Structure formats: structure tokens, C-alpha cells
PDB file of C-alpha atoms in Angstrom:
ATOM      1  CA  UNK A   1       9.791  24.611   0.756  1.00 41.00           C
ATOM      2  CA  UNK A   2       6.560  26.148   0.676  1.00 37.00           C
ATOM      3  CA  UNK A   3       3.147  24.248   0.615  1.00 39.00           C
ATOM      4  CA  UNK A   4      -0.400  24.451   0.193  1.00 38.00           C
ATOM      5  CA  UNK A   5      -3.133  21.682  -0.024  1.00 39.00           C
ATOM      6  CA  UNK A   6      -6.842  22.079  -1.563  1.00 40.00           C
ATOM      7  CA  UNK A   7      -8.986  18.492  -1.987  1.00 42.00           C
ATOM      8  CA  UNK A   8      -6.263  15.769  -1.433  1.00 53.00           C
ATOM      9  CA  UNK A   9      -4.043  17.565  -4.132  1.00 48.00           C
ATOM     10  CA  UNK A  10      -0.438  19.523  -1.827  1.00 47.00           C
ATOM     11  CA  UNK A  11       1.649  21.774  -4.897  1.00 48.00           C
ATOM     12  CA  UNK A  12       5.045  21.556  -2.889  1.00 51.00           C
ATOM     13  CA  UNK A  13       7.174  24.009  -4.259  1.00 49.00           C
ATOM     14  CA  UNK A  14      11.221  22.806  -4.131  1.00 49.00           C
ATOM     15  CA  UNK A  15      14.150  24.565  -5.503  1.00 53.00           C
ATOM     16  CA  UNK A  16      11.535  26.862  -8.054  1.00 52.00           C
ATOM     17  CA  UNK A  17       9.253  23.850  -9.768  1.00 53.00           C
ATOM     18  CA  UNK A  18       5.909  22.903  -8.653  1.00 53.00           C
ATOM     19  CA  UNK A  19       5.482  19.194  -7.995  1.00 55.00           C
ATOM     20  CA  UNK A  20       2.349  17.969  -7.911  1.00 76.00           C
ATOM     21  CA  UNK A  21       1.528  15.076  -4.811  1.00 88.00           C
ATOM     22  CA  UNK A  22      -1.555  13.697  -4.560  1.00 94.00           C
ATOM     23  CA  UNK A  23      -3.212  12.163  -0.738  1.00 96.00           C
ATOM     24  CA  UNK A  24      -5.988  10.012   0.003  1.00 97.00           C
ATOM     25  CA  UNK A  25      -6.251   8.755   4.000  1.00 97.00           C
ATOM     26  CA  UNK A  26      -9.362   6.752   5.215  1.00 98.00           C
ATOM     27  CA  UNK A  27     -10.088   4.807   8.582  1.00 97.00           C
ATOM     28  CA  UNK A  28     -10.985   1.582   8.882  1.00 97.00           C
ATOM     29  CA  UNK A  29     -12.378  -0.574  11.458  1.00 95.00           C
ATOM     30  CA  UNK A  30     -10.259  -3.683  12.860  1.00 95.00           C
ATOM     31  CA  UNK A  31     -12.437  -5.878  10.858  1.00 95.00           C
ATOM     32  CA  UNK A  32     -12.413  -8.827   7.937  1.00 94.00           C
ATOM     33  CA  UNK A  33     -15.034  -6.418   6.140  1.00 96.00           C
ATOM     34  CA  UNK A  34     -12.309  -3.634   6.084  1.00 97.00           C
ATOM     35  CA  UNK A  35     -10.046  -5.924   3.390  1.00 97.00           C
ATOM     36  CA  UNK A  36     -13.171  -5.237   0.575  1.00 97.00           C
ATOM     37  CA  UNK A  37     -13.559  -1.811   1.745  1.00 98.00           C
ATOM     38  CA  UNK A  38      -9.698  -0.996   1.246  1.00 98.00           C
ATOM     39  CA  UNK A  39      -9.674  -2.619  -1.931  1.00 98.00           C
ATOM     40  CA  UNK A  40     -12.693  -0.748  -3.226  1.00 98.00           C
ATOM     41  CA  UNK A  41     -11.420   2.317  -1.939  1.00 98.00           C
ATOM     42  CA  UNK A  42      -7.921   1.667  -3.508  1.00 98.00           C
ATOM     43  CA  UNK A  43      -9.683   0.736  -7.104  1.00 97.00           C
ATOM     44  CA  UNK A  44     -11.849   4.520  -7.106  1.00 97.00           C
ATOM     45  CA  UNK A  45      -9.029   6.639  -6.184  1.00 97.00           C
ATOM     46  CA  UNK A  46      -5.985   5.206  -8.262  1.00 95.00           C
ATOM     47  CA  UNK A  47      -8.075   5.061 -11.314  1.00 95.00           C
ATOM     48  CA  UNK A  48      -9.047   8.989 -10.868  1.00 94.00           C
ATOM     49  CA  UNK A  49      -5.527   9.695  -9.993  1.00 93.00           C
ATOM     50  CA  UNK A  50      -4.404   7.466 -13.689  1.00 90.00           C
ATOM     51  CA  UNK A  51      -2.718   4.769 -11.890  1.00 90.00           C
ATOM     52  CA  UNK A  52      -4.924   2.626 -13.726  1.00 89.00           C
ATOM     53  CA  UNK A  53      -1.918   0.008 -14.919  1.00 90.00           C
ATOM     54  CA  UNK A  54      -1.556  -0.416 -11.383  1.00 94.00           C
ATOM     55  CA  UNK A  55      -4.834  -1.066  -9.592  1.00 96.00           C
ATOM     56  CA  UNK A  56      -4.735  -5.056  -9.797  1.00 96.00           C
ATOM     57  CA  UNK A  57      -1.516  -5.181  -8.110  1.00 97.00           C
ATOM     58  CA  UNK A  58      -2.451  -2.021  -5.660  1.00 97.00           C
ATOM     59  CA  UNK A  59      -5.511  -3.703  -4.699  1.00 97.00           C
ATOM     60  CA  UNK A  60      -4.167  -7.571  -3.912  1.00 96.00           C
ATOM     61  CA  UNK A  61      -1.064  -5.762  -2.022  1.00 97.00           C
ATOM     62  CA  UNK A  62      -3.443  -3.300  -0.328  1.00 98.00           C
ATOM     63  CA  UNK A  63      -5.614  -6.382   0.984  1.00 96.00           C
ATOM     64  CA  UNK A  64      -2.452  -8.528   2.169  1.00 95.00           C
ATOM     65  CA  UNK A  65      -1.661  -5.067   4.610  1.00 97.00           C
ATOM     66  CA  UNK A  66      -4.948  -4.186   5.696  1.00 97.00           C
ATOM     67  CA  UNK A  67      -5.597  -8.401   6.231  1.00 95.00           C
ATOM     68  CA  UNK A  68      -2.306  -8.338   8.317  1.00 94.00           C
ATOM     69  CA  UNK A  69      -3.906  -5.351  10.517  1.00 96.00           C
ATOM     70  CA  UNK A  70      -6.845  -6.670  11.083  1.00 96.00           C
ATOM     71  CA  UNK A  71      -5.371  -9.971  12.246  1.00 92.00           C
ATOM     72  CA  UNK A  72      -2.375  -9.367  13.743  1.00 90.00           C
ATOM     73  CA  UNK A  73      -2.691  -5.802  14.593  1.00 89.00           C
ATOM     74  CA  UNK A  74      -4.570  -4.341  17.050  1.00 90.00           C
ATOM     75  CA  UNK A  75      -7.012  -0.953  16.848  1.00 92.00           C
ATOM     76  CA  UNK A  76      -8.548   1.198  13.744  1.00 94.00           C
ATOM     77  CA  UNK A  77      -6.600   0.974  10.887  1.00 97.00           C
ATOM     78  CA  UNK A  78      -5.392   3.407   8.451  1.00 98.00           C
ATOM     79  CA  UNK A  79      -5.142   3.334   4.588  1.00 98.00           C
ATOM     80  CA  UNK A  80      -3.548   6.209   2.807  1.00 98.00           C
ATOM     81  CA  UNK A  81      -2.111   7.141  -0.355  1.00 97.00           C
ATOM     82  CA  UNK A  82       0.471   9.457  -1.965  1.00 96.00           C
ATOM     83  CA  UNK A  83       1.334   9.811  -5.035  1.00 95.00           C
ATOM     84  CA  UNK A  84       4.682  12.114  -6.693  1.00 93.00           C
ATOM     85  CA  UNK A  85       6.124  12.103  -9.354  1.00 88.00           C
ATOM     86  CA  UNK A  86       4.904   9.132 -11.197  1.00 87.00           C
ATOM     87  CA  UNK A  87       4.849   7.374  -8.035  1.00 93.00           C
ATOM     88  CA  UNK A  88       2.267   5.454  -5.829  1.00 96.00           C
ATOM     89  CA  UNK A  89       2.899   5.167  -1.978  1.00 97.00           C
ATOM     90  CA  UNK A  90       0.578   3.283  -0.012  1.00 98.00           C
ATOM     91  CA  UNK A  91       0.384   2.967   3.403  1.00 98.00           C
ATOM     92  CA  UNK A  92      -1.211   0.846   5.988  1.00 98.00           C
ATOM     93  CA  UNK A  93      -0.991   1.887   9.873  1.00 97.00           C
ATOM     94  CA  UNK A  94      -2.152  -0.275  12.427  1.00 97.00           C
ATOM     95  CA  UNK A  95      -1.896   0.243  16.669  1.00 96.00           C
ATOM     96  CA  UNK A  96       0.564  -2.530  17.572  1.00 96.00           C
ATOM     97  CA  UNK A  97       4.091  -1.231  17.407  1.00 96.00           C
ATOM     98  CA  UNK A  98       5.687  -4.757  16.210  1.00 95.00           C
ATOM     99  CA  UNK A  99       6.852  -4.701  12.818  1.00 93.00           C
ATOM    100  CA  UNK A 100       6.148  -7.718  10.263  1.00 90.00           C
ATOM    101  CA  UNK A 101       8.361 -10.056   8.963  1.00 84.00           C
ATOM    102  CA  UNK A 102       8.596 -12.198   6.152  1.00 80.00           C
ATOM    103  CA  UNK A 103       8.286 -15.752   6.704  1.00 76.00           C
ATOM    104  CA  UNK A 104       8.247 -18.617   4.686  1.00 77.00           C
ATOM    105  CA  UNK A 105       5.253 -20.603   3.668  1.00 69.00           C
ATOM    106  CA  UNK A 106       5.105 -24.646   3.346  1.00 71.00           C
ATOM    107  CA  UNK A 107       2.984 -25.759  -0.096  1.00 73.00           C
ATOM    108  CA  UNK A 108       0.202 -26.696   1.836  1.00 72.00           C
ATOM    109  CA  UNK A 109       0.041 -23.439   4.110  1.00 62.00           C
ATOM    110  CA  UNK A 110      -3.313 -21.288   3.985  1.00 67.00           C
ATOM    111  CA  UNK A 111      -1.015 -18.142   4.901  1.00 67.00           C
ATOM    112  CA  UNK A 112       2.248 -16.967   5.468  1.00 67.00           C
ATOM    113  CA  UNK A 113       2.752 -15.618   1.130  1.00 78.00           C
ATOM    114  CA  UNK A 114       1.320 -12.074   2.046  1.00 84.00           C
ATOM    115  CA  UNK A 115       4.706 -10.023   2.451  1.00 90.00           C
ATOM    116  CA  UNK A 116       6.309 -12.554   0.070  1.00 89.00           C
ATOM    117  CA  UNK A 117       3.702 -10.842  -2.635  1.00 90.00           C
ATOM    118  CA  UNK A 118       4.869  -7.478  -1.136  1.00 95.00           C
ATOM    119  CA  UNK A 119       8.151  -8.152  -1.645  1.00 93.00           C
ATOM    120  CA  UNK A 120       7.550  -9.275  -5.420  1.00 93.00           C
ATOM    121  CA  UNK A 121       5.167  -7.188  -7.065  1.00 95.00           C
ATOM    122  CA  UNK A 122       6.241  -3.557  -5.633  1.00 96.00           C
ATOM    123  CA  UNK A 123       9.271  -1.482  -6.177  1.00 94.00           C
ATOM    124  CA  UNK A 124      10.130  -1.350  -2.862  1.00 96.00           C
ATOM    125  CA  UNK A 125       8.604  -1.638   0.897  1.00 96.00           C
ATOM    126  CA  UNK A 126       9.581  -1.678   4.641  1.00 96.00           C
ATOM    127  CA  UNK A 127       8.014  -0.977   8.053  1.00 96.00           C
ATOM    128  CA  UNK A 128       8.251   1.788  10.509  1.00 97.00           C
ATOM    129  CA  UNK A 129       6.828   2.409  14.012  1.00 97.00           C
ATOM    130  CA  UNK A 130       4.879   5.313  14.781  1.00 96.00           C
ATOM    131  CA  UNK A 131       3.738   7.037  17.611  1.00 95.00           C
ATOM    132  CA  UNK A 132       0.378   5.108  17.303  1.00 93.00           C
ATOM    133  CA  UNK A 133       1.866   1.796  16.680  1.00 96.00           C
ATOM    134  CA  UNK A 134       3.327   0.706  13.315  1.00 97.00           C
ATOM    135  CA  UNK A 135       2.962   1.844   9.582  1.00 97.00           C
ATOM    136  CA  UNK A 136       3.565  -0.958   6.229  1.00 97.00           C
ATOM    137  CA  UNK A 137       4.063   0.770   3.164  1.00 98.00           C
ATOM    138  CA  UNK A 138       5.038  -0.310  -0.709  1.00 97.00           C
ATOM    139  CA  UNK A 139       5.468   1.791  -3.397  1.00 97.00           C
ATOM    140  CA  UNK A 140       4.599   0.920  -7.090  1.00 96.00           C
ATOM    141  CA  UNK A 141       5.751   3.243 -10.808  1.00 92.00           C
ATOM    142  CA  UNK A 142       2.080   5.053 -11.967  1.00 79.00           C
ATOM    143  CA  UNK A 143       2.528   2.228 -15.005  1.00 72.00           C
ATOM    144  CA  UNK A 144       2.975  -1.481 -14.562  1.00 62.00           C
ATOM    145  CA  UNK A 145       5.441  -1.162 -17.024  1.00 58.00           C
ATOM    146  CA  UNK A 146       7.435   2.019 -16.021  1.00 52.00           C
ATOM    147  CA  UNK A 147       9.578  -0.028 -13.852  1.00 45.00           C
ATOM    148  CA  UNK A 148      11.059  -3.382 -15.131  1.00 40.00           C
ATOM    149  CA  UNK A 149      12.245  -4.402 -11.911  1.00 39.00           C
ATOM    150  CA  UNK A 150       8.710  -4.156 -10.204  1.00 44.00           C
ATOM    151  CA  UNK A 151       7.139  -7.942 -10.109  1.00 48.00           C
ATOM    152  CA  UNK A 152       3.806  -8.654 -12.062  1.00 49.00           C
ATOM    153  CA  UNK A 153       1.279 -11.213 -11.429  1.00 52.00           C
ATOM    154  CA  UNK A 154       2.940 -13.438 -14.158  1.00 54.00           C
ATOM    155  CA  UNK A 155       5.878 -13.895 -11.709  1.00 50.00           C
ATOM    156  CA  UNK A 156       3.458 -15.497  -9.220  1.00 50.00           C
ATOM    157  CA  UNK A 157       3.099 -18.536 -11.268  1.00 48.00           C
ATOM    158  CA  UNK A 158       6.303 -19.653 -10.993  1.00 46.00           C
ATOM    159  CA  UNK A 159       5.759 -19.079  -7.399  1.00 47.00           C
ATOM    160  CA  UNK A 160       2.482 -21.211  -7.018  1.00 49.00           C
ATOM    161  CA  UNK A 161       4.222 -24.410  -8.156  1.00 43.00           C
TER     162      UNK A 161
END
């Protein structure tokens, strides 16, 4: 496979098509501010890249990773997106090699729902460690409604009761 990249845009060429796949990295600092900075980032650059079905959810998911960071990770923190083939990847690397886990909030809980919402409103997600530390990633259809077994924040009512 060859490759070349100009401004954020890599044409991979695979088995004689061109596939267009799309990157956007930023660094952020291992702070609360960070969580409004990732979701402002996240709203600009999937609405020029047409994911605009999908910036609510991309923005409250991108928040719940780069709030888990910043609190339970440890060092800068970095945002970045791909997007293939009608798909959005985001992901959100930290410096502290444990991976997260899914745990189970009480009613009256202030926390503890983040990965839950994960879980719900993206196709798919997972955890990986890197040579820095640890990377959390989702991935979500370019259209809220190209995927019917992706969550949507209608789901999360049934939830909050």
C-alpha cells in the first residue's frame, strides 16, 4: 500500500482504489479546562469533515475520555481523529498505562456512567496500551442514523430513571 498525506487528508491506495482518511491530533494539558477545549475542537473539525449527525454524541463521548485523562490519568493528553470510509475514530491517549473499566454507578452517584455512555452511544470501543501509557478509542457511522445498532441520546432516558 502506498501513501501520501497533505493537510490532515492520507489517499491510501489498497488493492487499486483510493480511499480517502481523514486525521486531526491535538495536545492537551492534564487539566479540567482541556474537557471544553476537546469538545470545541471535536465540534470544528467533524462538522468540516460532514460528520455533522454526529457531533452531539462525538462531543459528550469525547468529554467523558478526555475527563477520565485528566482525572485518572496522568501527563499531556492526546485527542485525535480519523475518519475512513464513512467512519469516525476518536481517540484519547493519556500517560498511565492502566486501562479503564466499566463500573457500575448507584442512582445517587456523581460519576461512575462515563464508559457506560461509551458503551451505549458508539458502535464500538476498547482500550489499548501504548508505549506512552494507554489509548481509549470509540468509533461512531459519519450519520447518526447509518448504523441502527449505534445508541442515541434517546436511549439515555431510559437509563436516567
Amino acid at each position: 500500500m502506498s501513501r501520501f498525506s497533505w493537510s490532515g487528508i492520507v489517499a491510501a491506495v489498497s488493492g487499486g482504489r483510493c480511499v480517502a482518511r481523514r486525521t486531526a491530533s491535538w495536545w492537551l494539558s492534564a487539566e479540567l479546562s482541556s474537557v471544553g477545549r476537546a469538545r470545541r475542537l471535536t465540534r470544528r473539525k467533524l462538522t468540516a469533515w460532514g460528520f455533522g449527525d454526529q457531533v452531539e454524541v462525538a462531543e459528550l463521548l469525547v468529554s467523558e475520555l478526555v475527563g477520565n485523562a485528566v482525572e485518572h490519568g496522568c501527563g499531556r493528553v492526546r485527542l485525535s481523529f480519523v475518519a475512513e470510509d464513512g467512519l469516525l475514530r476518536c481517540e484519547v491517549e493519556d500517560e498511565d498505562p492502566e486501562l479503564p473499566r466499566m463500573g457500575w454507578a448507584e442512582v445517587d452517584d456523581e460519576g461512575g456512567r462515563g464508559l457506560f455512555l461509551v458503551d451505549v452511544l458508539s458502535c464500538c470501543w476498547g482500550g489499548v496500551r501504548t508505549s506512552r501509557g494507554k489509548a481509549v478509542w470509540f468509533e461512531l457511522p459519519a450519520s447518526a442514523h447509518a448504523e441502527a445498532e449505534v445508541g442515541s441520546l434517546d436511549a439515555l432516558a431510559a437509563f436516567a430513571v
